[in-house]
Short mmCIF file of C-alpha atoms in Angstrom, two decimals:
data_model
loop_
_atom_site.label_atom_id
_atom_site.label_comp_id
_atom_site.label_asym_id
_atom_site.label_seq_id
_atom_site.Cartn_x
_atom_site.Cartn_y
_atom_site.Cartn_z
CA MET A 21 0.00 0.00 0.00
CA SER A 22 2.89 2.34 -0.41
CA ARG A 23 1.73 5.49 -2.10
CA MET A 24 3.83 7.58 -4.36
CA PRO A 25 4.25 11.18 -3.34
CA ALA A 26 1.65 13.54 -4.76
CA GLN A 27 1.39 12.92 -8.49
CA SER A 28 1.01 15.66 -11.04
CA ARG A 29 -1.12 13.51 -13.33
CA ASP A 30 -4.47 11.99 -12.42
CA LEU A 31 -3.88 8.81 -14.34
CA GLU A 32 -0.93 6.85 -15.52
CA PHE A 33 -0.56 3.78 -17.64
CA ARG A 34 2.11 1.26 -16.88
CA ASN A 35 3.14 -2.01 -18.38
CA ALA A 36 3.39 -5.16 -16.34
CA ALA A 37 3.69 -8.86 -16.82
CA MET A 38 1.37 -11.06 -14.83
CA ASP A 39 0.90 -14.70 -14.04
CA VAL A 40 -2.24 -16.17 -15.47
CA THR A 41 -3.79 -19.58 -15.40
CA ILE A 42 -4.52 -20.99 -18.82
CA ALA A 43 -7.46 -23.30 -19.18
CA VAL A 44 -7.16 -25.32 -22.38
CA LEU A 45 -10.67 -26.36 -23.36
CA HIS A 46 -11.08 -29.59 -25.26
CA HIS A 47 -14.84 -29.36 -25.07
CA THR A 48 -17.21 -26.48 -24.48
CA GLU A 49 -20.38 -27.97 -22.99
CA PRO A 50 -20.62 -26.51 -19.46
CA PRO A 51 -21.94 -29.71 -17.79
CA ARG A 52 -19.08 -31.74 -19.20
CA LEU A 53 -16.54 -29.15 -18.07
CA ALA A 54 -18.19 -28.95 -14.68
CA ASP A 55 -17.78 -32.69 -14.23
CA ALA A 56 -14.16 -32.55 -15.29
CA MET A 57 -13.37 -29.66 -12.98
CA HIS A 58 -15.14 -31.27 -10.10
CA LYS A 59 -13.06 -34.38 -10.60
CA MET A 60 -9.81 -32.45 -10.83
CA MET A 61 -10.35 -30.31 -7.77
CA GLY A 62 -11.45 -33.35 -5.79
CA GLY A 63 -14.35 -31.52 -4.16
CA MET A 64 -12.34 -28.43 -3.23
CA PRO A 65 -14.39 -25.64 -4.81
CA ASP A 66 -12.05 -23.05 -3.33
CA PHE A 67 -8.95 -24.66 -4.76
CA PHE A 68 -8.37 -21.53 -6.82
CA ASP A 69 -8.47 -18.07 -5.39
CA GLY A 70 -9.81 -15.73 -8.04
CA GLU A 71 -6.84 -16.20 -10.38
CA ALA A 72 -7.00 -14.46 -13.73
CA THR A 73 -7.64 -17.11 -16.35
CA VAL A 74 -7.15 -17.22 -20.10
CA LEU A 75 -9.36 -19.68 -21.96
CA ASP A 76 -7.48 -21.38 -24.75
CA LEU A 77 -9.67 -22.61 -27.61
CA GLY A 78 -6.82 -23.86 -29.78
CA GLU A 79 -7.23 -27.53 -28.87
CA LEU A 80 -10.98 -28.04 -29.19
CA ALA A 81 -11.91 -31.57 -30.20
CA ALA A 82 -14.42 -30.08 -32.64
CA VAL A 83 -15.47 -26.49 -33.31
CA PRO A 84 -19.09 -26.24 -32.17
CA ASP A 85 -21.71 -24.05 -33.88
CA HIS A 86 -22.66 -22.39 -30.67
CA ILE A 87 -20.93 -21.96 -27.33
CA ASP A 88 -22.82 -21.27 -24.10
CA TRP A 89 -20.50 -18.48 -22.96
CA PRO A 90 -22.58 -17.35 -19.96
CA GLY A 91 -22.64 -20.97 -18.79
CA ILE A 92 -18.88 -21.40 -19.18
CA LEU A 93 -18.05 -18.11 -17.49
CA SER A 94 -20.30 -18.76 -14.52
CA LEU A 95 -18.83 -22.25 -14.21
CA PHE A 96 -15.29 -20.84 -13.99
CA ARG A 97 -16.38 -18.22 -11.50
CA ARG A 98 -17.97 -20.92 -9.40
CA PHE A 99 -14.55 -22.56 -9.15
CA CYS A 100 -13.04 -19.20 -8.14
CA LEU A 101 -11.32 -18.58 -11.46
CA ARG A 102 -11.76 -15.25 -13.23
CA PRO A 103 -11.78 -15.54 -17.02
CA VAL A 104 -10.26 -12.37 -18.48
CA ALA A 105 -9.34 -13.32 -22.02
CA VAL A 106 -9.45 -15.98 -24.70
CA GLN A 107 -6.71 -17.06 -27.05
CA ASN A 108 -6.31 -19.23 -30.16
CA VAL A 109 -9.93 -18.58 -31.08
CA PRO A 110 -11.14 -20.30 -34.28
CA PRO A 111 -12.52 -17.56 -36.58
CA GLU A 112 -16.02 -19.10 -36.55
CA LEU A 113 -16.33 -18.40 -32.84
CA LEU A 114 -15.29 -14.75 -32.88
CA GLU A 115 -18.82 -13.45 -33.45
CA GLY A 116 -20.26 -15.24 -30.41
CA LEU A 117 -17.48 -13.88 -28.21
CA ARG A 118 -18.33 -10.22 -28.78
CA GLN A 119 -20.89 -10.17 -26.00
CA THR A 120 -18.67 -11.71 -23.34
CA ASN A 121 -16.38 -8.76 -22.62
CA LEU A 122 -13.41 -11.13 -22.70
CA ALA A 123 -10.26 -9.79 -24.28
CA ILE A 124 -9.30 -11.68 -27.43
CA LEU A 125 -5.55 -12.15 -27.31
CA PRO A 126 -3.67 -11.95 -30.59
CA GLU A 127 -1.86 -15.02 -31.81
CA GLY A 128 1.35 -15.40 -29.83
CA GLY A 129 0.09 -12.97 -27.21
CA LEU A 130 1.23 -15.36 -24.56
CA ARG A 131 4.64 -16.94 -24.55
CA ASN A 132 4.54 -20.38 -26.04
CA HIS A 133 5.19 -23.12 -23.58
CA PRO A 134 6.33 -26.66 -24.14
CA ALA A 135 3.46 -28.97 -24.94
CA PRO A 136 1.25 -29.28 -21.89
CA ALA A 137 1.31 -32.50 -19.98
CA PRO A 138 -1.49 -34.89 -20.73
CA ALA A 139 -4.00 -34.42 -17.96
CA PRO A 140 -6.08 -37.18 -16.45
CA ALA A 141 -9.45 -37.96 -18.00
CA SER A 142 -8.96 -35.51 -20.86
CA ALA A 143 -9.78 -32.69 -18.48
CA PRO A 144 -8.54 -29.18 -19.19
CA VAL A 145 -4.86 -28.79 -18.52
CA GLN A 146 -4.09 -26.29 -15.82
CA GLN A 147 -0.82 -24.48 -16.03
CA GLN A 148 0.81 -21.31 -14.90
CA LEU A 149 2.67 -18.99 -17.18
CA ALA A 150 3.57 -15.38 -17.56
CA LEU A 151 2.65 -12.87 -20.21
CA THR A 152 5.25 -11.60 -22.67
CA PRO A 153 8.54 -12.61 -21.03
CA PRO A 154 11.52 -13.13 -23.28
CA PRO A 155 12.09 -16.70 -24.44
CA PRO A 156 14.07 -18.92 -22.09
CA SER A 157 17.81 -18.89 -22.39
CA ALA A 158 20.58 -20.66 -20.58
CA GLN A 159 21.47 -17.56 -18.58
CA GLN A 160 17.99 -17.10 -17.26
CA ALA A 161 17.63 -20.59 -16.00
CA THR A 162 19.34 -19.81 -12.71
CA THR A 163 17.87 -21.41 -9.64
CA MET A 164 15.68 -19.20 -7.50
CA ILE A 165 16.80 -19.20 -3.86
CA ILE A 166 14.55 -17.97 -1.04
CA ASP A 167 16.46 -17.19 2.16
CA ARG A 168 13.52 -16.40 4.43
CA PRO A 169 10.51 -18.44 5.47
CA LEU A 170 7.75 -18.17 2.89
CA ARG A 171 4.64 -17.02 4.75
CA THR A 172 0.90 -17.55 4.43
CA GLY A 173 -0.42 -15.67 1.42
CA GLN A 174 2.99 -15.31 -0.22
CA GLN A 175 3.55 -16.79 -3.62
CA VAL A 176 6.75 -17.47 -5.49
CA TYR A 177 7.12 -18.59 -9.07
CA ALA A 178 10.45 -19.84 -10.35
CA GLN A 179 10.05 -19.47 -14.06
CA TYR A 180 12.02 -21.96 -16.17
CA SER A 181 14.00 -22.97 -13.11
CA ASP A 182 14.26 -24.86 -9.85
CA ILE A 183 13.53 -23.24 -6.54
CA VAL A 184 15.40 -23.72 -3.28
CA LEU A 185 13.67 -22.79 -0.01
CA LEU A 186 16.25 -22.42 2.74
CA CYS A 187 13.83 -21.69 5.58
CA GLY A 188 10.79 -23.66 4.53
CA SER A 189 7.28 -22.44 3.88
CA SER A 190 4.08 -22.02 5.86
CA SER A 191 0.66 -23.41 5.23
CA GLY A 192 -1.20 -21.03 2.96
CA ALA A 193 1.93 -20.18 0.95
CA GLU A 194 2.23 -21.16 -2.69
CA ILE A 195 5.41 -22.37 -4.32
CA ILE A 196 5.45 -22.84 -8.07
CA ALA A 197 8.50 -23.84 -10.08
CA ASP A 198 8.79 -24.85 -13.69
CA GLY A 199 11.55 -27.14 -12.45
CA CYS A 200 12.05 -28.92 -9.13
CA VAL A 201 11.29 -27.71 -5.62
CA HIS A 202 14.00 -28.24 -2.98
CA CYS A 203 13.15 -27.34 0.58
CA TYR A 204 15.45 -27.39 3.61
CA GLY A 205 12.98 -27.00 6.44
CA PRO A 206 9.27 -27.57 6.78
CA LEU A 207 7.50 -27.62 3.41
CA ARG A 208 3.90 -26.53 3.89
CA GLY A 209 1.30 -24.85 1.73
CA ARG A 210 0.68 -25.53 -1.96
CA VAL A 211 3.68 -26.92 -3.74
CA LEU A 212 3.64 -27.11 -7.54
CA ALA A 213 6.67 -28.42 -9.39
CA GLY A 214 6.88 -28.78 -13.15
CA GLY A 215 4.62 -25.75 -13.37
CA SER A 216 4.50 -25.62 -17.14
CA GLY A 217 3.98 -29.28 -17.71
CA ASN A 218 7.41 -30.73 -16.95
CA THR A 219 6.52 -34.19 -15.70
CA ASN A 220 10.14 -34.96 -14.81
CA ALA A 221 10.24 -32.30 -12.13
CA ARG A 222 10.43 -33.49 -8.52
CA ILE A 223 9.89 -32.18 -5.02
CA PHE A 224 12.45 -32.70 -2.24
CA THR A 225 12.14 -31.66 1.36
CA THR A 226 13.63 -32.38 4.74
CA ASN A 227 10.25 -31.96 6.46
CA PHE A 228 7.12 -32.85 4.54
CA GLY A 229 3.76 -31.28 5.40
CA PRO A 230 2.05 -29.57 2.43
CA GLU A 231 -1.66 -29.19 1.79
CA ILE A 232 -1.26 -30.08 -1.85
CA VAL A 233 1.56 -31.23 -4.11
CA SER A 234 1.57 -31.20 -7.88
CA ILE A 235 3.98 -32.24 -10.57
CA GLY A 236 3.26 -31.31 -14.17
CA GLY A 237 -0.39 -30.65 -13.38
CA ILE A 238 -1.05 -33.90 -11.52
CA TYR A 239 -2.25 -33.10 -8.03
CA LYS A 240 -2.48 -34.80 -4.70
CA THR A 241 -4.28 -33.30 -1.73
CA PHE A 242 -4.09 -34.42 1.89
CA GLU A 243 -7.63 -34.06 3.06
CA HIS A 244 -7.11 -36.25 6.10
CA GLY A 245 -3.65 -34.94 6.86
CA VAL A 246 -0.31 -36.17 5.64
CA PRO A 247 0.17 -39.87 6.55
CA ASP A 248 2.29 -40.40 9.65
CA SER A 249 4.85 -42.39 7.69
CA ILE A 250 5.92 -39.27 5.79
CA ALA A 251 4.64 -36.32 7.86
CA GLY A 252 7.49 -34.13 9.04
CA LYS A 253 10.04 -36.47 7.45
CA PRO A 254 12.50 -36.07 4.60
CA VAL A 255 10.51 -36.88 1.48
CA HIS A 256 10.90 -37.08 -2.26
CA VAL A 257 7.94 -36.72 -4.65
CA ARG A 258 7.97 -37.74 -8.30
CA LEU A 259 5.52 -38.53 -11.05
CA VAL A 260 5.44 -42.07 -12.36
CA THR A 261 3.81 -42.95 -15.65
CA ASN A 262 2.73 -46.50 -16.32
CA GLU A 263 0.03 -48.25 -18.32
CA SER A 264 -2.67 -47.35 -15.80
CA GLY A 265 -1.88 -43.63 -16.03
CA GLN A 266 0.13 -41.14 -14.07
CA LYS A 267 0.59 -41.22 -10.34
CA LEU A 268 2.43 -39.13 -7.79
CA VAL A 269 4.77 -41.26 -5.71
CA ILE A 270 5.81 -39.92 -2.32
CA GLU A 271 8.71 -41.73 -0.72
CA PRO A 272 10.87 -41.17 2.33
CA LEU A 273 14.24 -39.69 1.49
CA ARG A 274 17.24 -41.23 3.19
CA LEU A 275 19.50 -38.59 4.67
CA ASN A 276 22.63 -39.63 6.47
CA MET B 19 17.14 7.63 18.71
CA SER B 20 13.47 6.67 18.72
CA LYS B 21 12.28 3.16 18.06
CA VAL B 22 8.91 2.48 16.47
CA VAL B 23 7.35 -0.75 17.74
CA VAL B 24 4.19 -2.15 16.18
CA ILE B 25 1.94 -4.53 18.11
CA THR B 26 0.16 -6.55 15.47
CA SER B 27 -1.49 -9.92 14.91
CA GLY B 28 -3.75 -10.14 11.87
CA LYS B 29 -6.51 -11.72 13.90
CA GLY B 30 -8.76 -9.72 16.21
CA GLY B 31 -9.34 -10.36 19.88
CA VAL B 32 -5.94 -11.85 20.62
CA GLY B 33 -4.82 -9.09 22.97
CA LYS B 34 -3.09 -6.45 20.84
CA THR B 35 -4.50 -3.47 22.71
CA THR B 36 -3.96 -5.10 26.11
CA THR B 37 -0.38 -5.81 25.06
CA SER B 38 0.17 -2.31 23.66
CA ALA B 39 -1.04 -0.76 26.90
CA ALA B 40 1.02 -3.12 29.06
CA ILE B 41 4.24 -2.82 27.08
CA ALA B 42 4.00 0.96 26.66
CA SER B 43 3.40 1.28 30.42
CA GLY B 44 6.21 -1.15 31.17
CA LEU B 45 8.67 0.82 29.06
CA ALA B 46 7.60 4.05 30.75
CA LEU B 47 7.91 2.47 34.20
CA ARG B 48 11.51 1.65 33.35
CA GLY B 49 12.10 5.32 32.67
CA HIS B 50 11.80 5.44 28.89
CA LYS B 51 9.78 8.27 27.38
CA THR B 52 7.09 6.43 25.45
CA ALA B 53 4.13 7.29 23.22
CA VAL B 54 1.43 4.79 22.33
CA ILE B 55 -0.70 5.41 19.23
CA ASP B 56 -4.09 3.82 18.61
CA PHE B 57 -4.30 2.99 14.90
CA ASP B 58 -7.73 1.40 15.23
CA VAL B 59 -9.48 4.43 13.77
CA GLY B 60 -13.23 4.04 14.01
CA LEU B 61 -13.22 1.68 16.98
CA ARG B 62 -10.98 3.36 19.57
CA ASN B 63 -10.23 1.03 22.44
CA LEU B 64 -6.79 1.95 23.69
CA ASP B 65 -8.01 5.03 25.59
CA LEU B 66 -10.48 2.81 27.49
CA ILE B 67 -7.80 0.33 28.47
CA MET B 68 -5.48 3.16 29.48
CA GLY B 69 -8.33 4.77 31.43
CA CYS B 70 -8.11 8.12 29.69
CA GLU B 71 -11.28 8.03 27.61
CA ARG B 72 -12.74 11.03 29.37
CA ARG B 73 -9.76 13.16 28.57
CA VAL B 74 -9.83 12.72 24.78
CA VAL B 75 -10.27 16.10 23.11
CA TYR B 76 -8.30 15.79 19.89
CA ASP B 77 -7.26 12.56 18.22
CA PHE B 78 -4.81 11.05 15.74
CA VAL B 79 -6.93 11.96 12.70
CA ASN B 80 -7.31 15.57 13.89
CA VAL B 81 -3.53 15.82 13.99
CA ILE B 82 -3.10 14.22 10.55
CA GLN B 83 -5.66 16.58 9.04
CA GLY B 84 -4.12 19.61 10.70
CA ASP B 85 -7.10 20.40 12.95
CA ALA B 86 -4.97 20.11 16.07
CA ARG B 87 -1.32 20.13 17.04
CA LEU B 88 0.25 16.88 18.17
CA SER B 89 0.95 18.35 21.61
CA GLN B 90 -2.77 19.10 22.01
CA ALA B 91 -3.80 15.56 21.16
CA LEU B 92 -1.25 13.68 23.29
CA ILE B 93 -2.74 12.62 26.63
CA LYS B 94 -0.43 12.21 29.57
CA ASP B 95 -0.94 8.90 31.37
CA LYS B 96 -2.19 9.18 34.92
CA GLN B 97 0.04 6.41 36.30
CA CYS B 98 3.33 6.74 34.47
CA GLU B 99 5.35 9.89 34.28
CA ASN B 100 6.88 9.18 30.87
CA LEU B 101 3.87 7.85 28.98
CA TYR B 102 1.65 9.64 26.46
CA ILE B 103 -1.34 8.31 24.54
CA LEU B 104 -2.44 9.39 21.08
CA PRO B 105 -6.04 8.18 20.81
CA ALA B 106 -7.84 7.12 17.63
CA SER B 107 -10.82 8.90 16.20
CA GLN B 108 -14.17 7.25 16.66
CA THR B 109 -16.01 9.08 13.94
CA ARG B 110 -13.69 8.53 11.00
CA ASP B 111 -12.62 5.44 9.18
CA LYS B 112 -9.18 4.06 8.56
CA ASP B 113 -8.83 5.73 5.16
CA ALA B 114 -8.28 8.97 7.06
CA LEU B 115 -4.79 7.63 7.84
CA THR B 116 -2.54 8.70 4.99
CA GLU B 117 1.00 7.45 4.74
CA GLU B 118 2.36 11.00 4.64
CA GLY B 119 0.21 11.98 7.62
CA VAL B 120 1.35 9.04 9.74
CA GLU B 121 4.97 9.66 8.80
CA GLU B 122 4.66 13.30 9.79
CA VAL B 123 3.23 12.40 13.22
CA ILE B 124 5.94 9.80 13.84
CA ASP B 125 8.64 12.28 12.80
CA GLN B 126 7.24 14.84 15.21
CA LEU B 127 7.24 12.27 18.03
CA ARG B 128 10.87 11.53 17.21
CA GLN B 129 11.69 15.22 17.46
CA MET B 130 9.95 15.33 20.83
CA ASP B 131 12.55 12.80 22.03
CA PHE B 132 10.24 9.88 22.55
CA GLU B 133 12.40 6.80 22.95
CA PHE B 134 9.68 4.36 22.05
CA ILE B 135 6.67 4.88 19.81
CA VAL B 136 4.29 1.94 20.28
CA CYS B 137 1.75 1.48 17.47
CA ASP B 138 -1.38 -0.47 18.41
CA SER B 139 -2.49 -2.04 15.14
CA PRO B 140 -6.10 -2.80 14.24
CA ALA B 141 -7.02 -6.37 13.31
CA GLY B 142 -6.97 -7.44 9.69
CA ILE B 143 -4.48 -6.88 6.93
CA GLU B 144 -6.10 -3.83 5.34
CA HIS B 145 -5.12 -0.19 5.24
CA GLY B 146 -5.20 0.52 8.99
CA ALA B 147 -3.02 -2.46 9.86
CA VAL B 148 -0.60 -1.66 7.04
CA MET B 149 -0.32 1.96 8.21
CA ALA B 150 0.47 0.76 11.74
CA LEU B 151 3.36 -1.41 10.58
CA THR B 152 4.73 0.76 7.78
CA PHE B 153 7.19 2.70 9.94
CA ALA B 154 8.04 -0.06 12.39
CA ASP B 155 11.60 -0.81 13.48
CA GLU B 156 10.47 -3.74 15.59
CA ALA B 157 7.28 -5.76 15.64
CA ILE B 158 5.65 -7.73 18.43
CA ILE B 159 3.49 -10.35 16.77
CA THR B 160 0.73 -11.17 19.24
CA THR B 161 -0.60 -14.69 18.79
CA ASN B 162 -3.01 -16.96 20.62
CA PRO B 163 -2.10 -20.64 20.78
CA GLU B 164 -4.62 -21.74 18.17
CA VAL B 165 -4.26 -22.46 14.48
CA SER B 166 -6.28 -19.61 13.00
CA SER B 167 -4.41 -17.03 15.05
CA VAL B 168 -1.10 -18.60 14.05
CA ARG B 169 -2.00 -18.51 10.38
CA ASP B 170 -3.09 -14.86 10.56
CA SER B 171 0.14 -13.98 12.35
CA ASP B 172 2.08 -15.73 9.62
CA ARG B 173 0.22 -13.63 7.05
CA ILE B 174 0.97 -10.39 8.87
CA ILE B 175 4.67 -11.30 9.13
CA GLY B 176 4.67 -11.67 5.35
CA ILE B 177 3.07 -8.24 5.00
CA LEU B 178 5.62 -6.78 7.40
CA GLN B 179 8.35 -8.20 5.21
CA SER B 180 6.92 -6.69 2.06
CA LYS B 181 5.15 -3.46 2.98
CA SER B 182 7.13 -1.96 5.84
CA ARG B 183 9.30 1.03 4.98
CA ARG B 184 12.38 -0.96 5.93
CA ALA B 185 11.45 -3.71 3.49
CA GLN B 186 10.61 -1.27 0.72
CA LYS B 187 13.86 0.62 1.10
CA GLY B 188 15.86 -2.58 1.42
CA ASP B 189 17.13 -1.62 4.89
CA GLU B 190 17.75 -4.09 7.66
CA PRO B 191 14.43 -5.94 8.10
CA VAL B 192 11.97 -5.18 10.88
CA LYS B 193 13.00 -7.11 14.00
CA GLU B 194 10.23 -9.57 14.81
CA HIS B 195 9.25 -10.87 18.24
CA LEU B 196 6.66 -13.53 18.94
CA LEU B 197 4.41 -12.92 21.94
CA ILE B 198 1.98 -15.68 22.85
CA THR B 199 -1.00 -14.46 24.84
CA ARG B 200 -3.96 -16.12 26.57
CA TYR B 201 -1.84 -19.21 27.22
CA SER B 202 -3.29 -21.91 29.41
CA PRO B 203 -0.68 -24.48 30.51
CA ARG B 204 -3.48 -26.73 31.75
CA ARG B 205 -5.22 -26.83 28.38
CA VAL B 206 -1.88 -27.39 26.68
CA ALA B 207 -1.21 -30.35 29.00
CA GLU B 208 -4.63 -31.72 28.15
CA GLY B 209 -3.94 -31.40 24.44
CA GLU B 210 -6.62 -28.78 23.80
CA MET B 211 -4.26 -25.97 22.95
CA LEU B 212 -1.08 -25.59 20.91
CA SER B 213 2.01 -25.41 23.09
CA TYR B 214 4.26 -22.38 22.81
CA GLN B 215 6.88 -24.64 21.23
CA ASP B 216 4.34 -25.64 18.54
CA VAL B 217 3.51 -22.01 17.82
CA GLN B 218 7.14 -21.06 17.59
CA GLU B 219 7.87 -24.02 15.34
CA LEU B 220 5.08 -22.87 13.00
CA LEU B 221 6.03 -19.19 12.91
CA ARG B 222 9.82 -19.48 13.27
CA ILE B 223 10.48 -16.07 14.80
CA PRO B 224 12.16 -15.40 18.18
CA LEU B 225 9.91 -15.78 21.21
CA ILE B 226 9.80 -12.79 23.53
CA GLY B 227 7.32 -14.12 26.06
CA VAL B 228 4.21 -16.04 27.00
CA ILE B 229 1.33 -14.30 28.79
CA PRO B 230 -0.95 -16.64 30.72
CA GLU B 231 -4.72 -16.56 30.26
CA SER B 232 -6.14 -14.70 33.23
CA GLU B 233 -9.42 -13.29 34.40
CA ALA B 234 -7.51 -10.39 35.86
CA VAL B 235 -6.97 -8.97 32.37
CA LEU B 236 -10.69 -8.38 31.88
CA GLN B 237 -11.00 -6.71 35.26
CA ALA B 238 -8.02 -4.51 34.54
CA SER B 239 -9.41 -3.41 31.15
CA ASN B 240 -12.77 -2.62 32.69
CA GLN B 241 -11.06 -0.46 35.26
CA GLY B 242 -9.00 1.29 32.62
CA MET B 243 -5.75 0.00 34.04
CA PRO B 244 -3.01 -1.60 31.91
CA ALA B 245 -2.48 -5.22 33.00
CA ILE B 246 1.14 -4.58 33.97
CA HIS B 247 -0.06 -2.56 37.00
CA LEU B 248 -1.88 -5.58 38.52
CA LYS B 249 0.56 -6.02 41.40
CA GLY B 250 1.43 -9.62 42.14
CA SER B 251 -0.54 -11.13 39.26
CA ASP B 252 1.02 -13.61 36.86
CA VAL B 253 -0.04 -11.45 33.90
CA ALA B 254 1.72 -8.36 35.24
CA GLU B 255 4.89 -10.33 35.92
CA ALA B 256 4.80 -11.96 32.51
CA TYR B 257 4.44 -8.55 30.82
CA ALA B 258 7.24 -7.13 32.98
CA ASP B 259 9.43 -10.02 31.78
CA VAL B 260 8.52 -9.23 28.18
CA VAL B 261 9.51 -5.58 28.61
CA ALA B 262 12.79 -6.58 30.25
CA ARG B 263 13.58 -9.04 27.44
CA PHE B 264 12.64 -6.42 24.87
CA LEU B 265 15.20 -4.02 26.31
CA GLU B 266 17.87 -6.70 26.65
CA GLU B 267 20.71 -6.93 24.15
CA GLY B 268 21.86 -10.24 22.75
CA SER B 269 20.48 -13.23 20.89
CA ASN B 270 17.09 -14.71 21.67
CA GLU B 271 18.74 -17.74 23.33
CA GLU B 272 20.86 -15.53 25.58
CA VAL B 273 17.91 -13.35 26.53
CA LEU B 274 15.71 -16.35 27.34
CA ALA B 275 18.53 -18.01 29.27
CA LYS B 276 18.95 -14.89 31.38
CA ARG B 277 15.23 -14.44 31.94
CA PRO B 278 13.52 -17.81 31.43
CA LEU B 279 9.85 -18.15 30.54
CA ARG B 280 7.49 -18.33 33.48
CA PHE B 281 3.89 -19.52 33.84
CA VAL B 282 4.22 -22.04 31.03
CA ASP B 283 4.27 -25.29 33.01
CA TYR B 284 1.26 -27.04 34.38
CA GLU B 285 1.43 -28.76 37.73
CA LYS B 286 -1.32 -31.23 38.35
CA PRO B 287 -3.16 -30.27 41.52
CA GLY B 288 -2.16 -32.71 44.27
CA LEU B 289 -4.60 -34.91 46.16
CA ILE B 290 -4.93 -32.53 49.09
CA LYS B 291 -5.54 -29.57 46.83
CA ARG B 292 -8.19 -31.54 44.97
CA ILE B 293 -9.97 -32.51 48.17
CA PHE B 294 -9.82 -29.15 49.86
CA GLY B 295 -10.21 -27.11 46.69
CA GLY B 296 -7.83 -24.86 44.89
CA LYS B 297 -7.59 -21.16 45.50
#
């Protein structure tokens, strides 16, 4: 809430980059999406917290004649997501979008990410990315290091890189890394590794106690608390793919 | 050199105003010239707890808006020589606190040679609470031993680390102290309440003291007397310890070794006490 000293102008425009959630729609019927979202959030309607969301229509299974936009928008709002824009819109759908007040992003408006990870049950892929940053380069991919405890309500995003937490995190914090998450201290809160779909990312901690972990968009919540066998212990989380699908594996980590 | 100390918590009802009154009085009793400012504009409680509500003529907002001079609004405490109270306005809301206005008042208090400026923060994390912590050099995070209070304290520590002037200018960070209030060793022993070790493990900031839950606090507030003046009570002694530790130099371990925590252990009442009744 820091205020600048008295300004001479009444209004200023500034540029900023922001994190948005992209929802890639494969289908557009609201009931079908509602089912899919319900399944993904595992009955946690407040999983999201009013995040700005861009709807991506570039991967629709088929381009429908008509889209129930009011239905879709109210569905997203119900899950505490705030649709602000659409991207990759097939030309046939542009007319129907006029009434929605959503911004239509130009092609390439958002930085292209590696192909999103296949999500369970063909549900929309949820990923985090930032608007208009420069493309990744070797120099940028330096690890992000956080020297202080990460507190409730604080969020960090290590873009293109790993993150190291030296003092742990609190419940209610959110840690997102495109790479791995390494935590020396209690790891609590929401922990998302492989933020842009990297299914090889992993999570390491010396003291495990998060509310939710995710790798490459695959989530696990701990509704009944973290099991005693791993709670507060050194732990290693990875994503295993086999014929029955993808699964998060949480194993004790042996420290000598 | 003045020190600005914010008493904050995030959550309401944990004892911020009680603590502000007790610590400001404790500092004054030890001979330090102290001012205590009520930032809870619109609700105004500190003057009641300090027992000066009938002497409020001008308030903090009057001073910020230039309707009164600071010296007109400061109320001299009736019990401590070195203590002055700057009450909040009851008729305004917190938006009346501008950052420039608050800074101006704090600068003036510095010029008046106040050694400590204690800021009693309102609950919440909105404008009023942010204004209270913006100029802080040190912060006493007041927390009850229960999970929602701990989480709110954690949130306010994060805000302190991002929105305080020290954080924004990249100076040495605000020095944080954890104060646990309304602590009941019996309920901790029975597993109904978080222990102070649990709270500290969750918040990971240095512990400055533990204030036991006590009925005396309510009586003292009703009488308009800061809890530190309750001679012989555990609450008064615990607050006196907190003030002494606050003034002590050295690491948290050294300070706690020199002045160990009191009133944190529960002794089961013995058979005789149980038969013949407690107090």
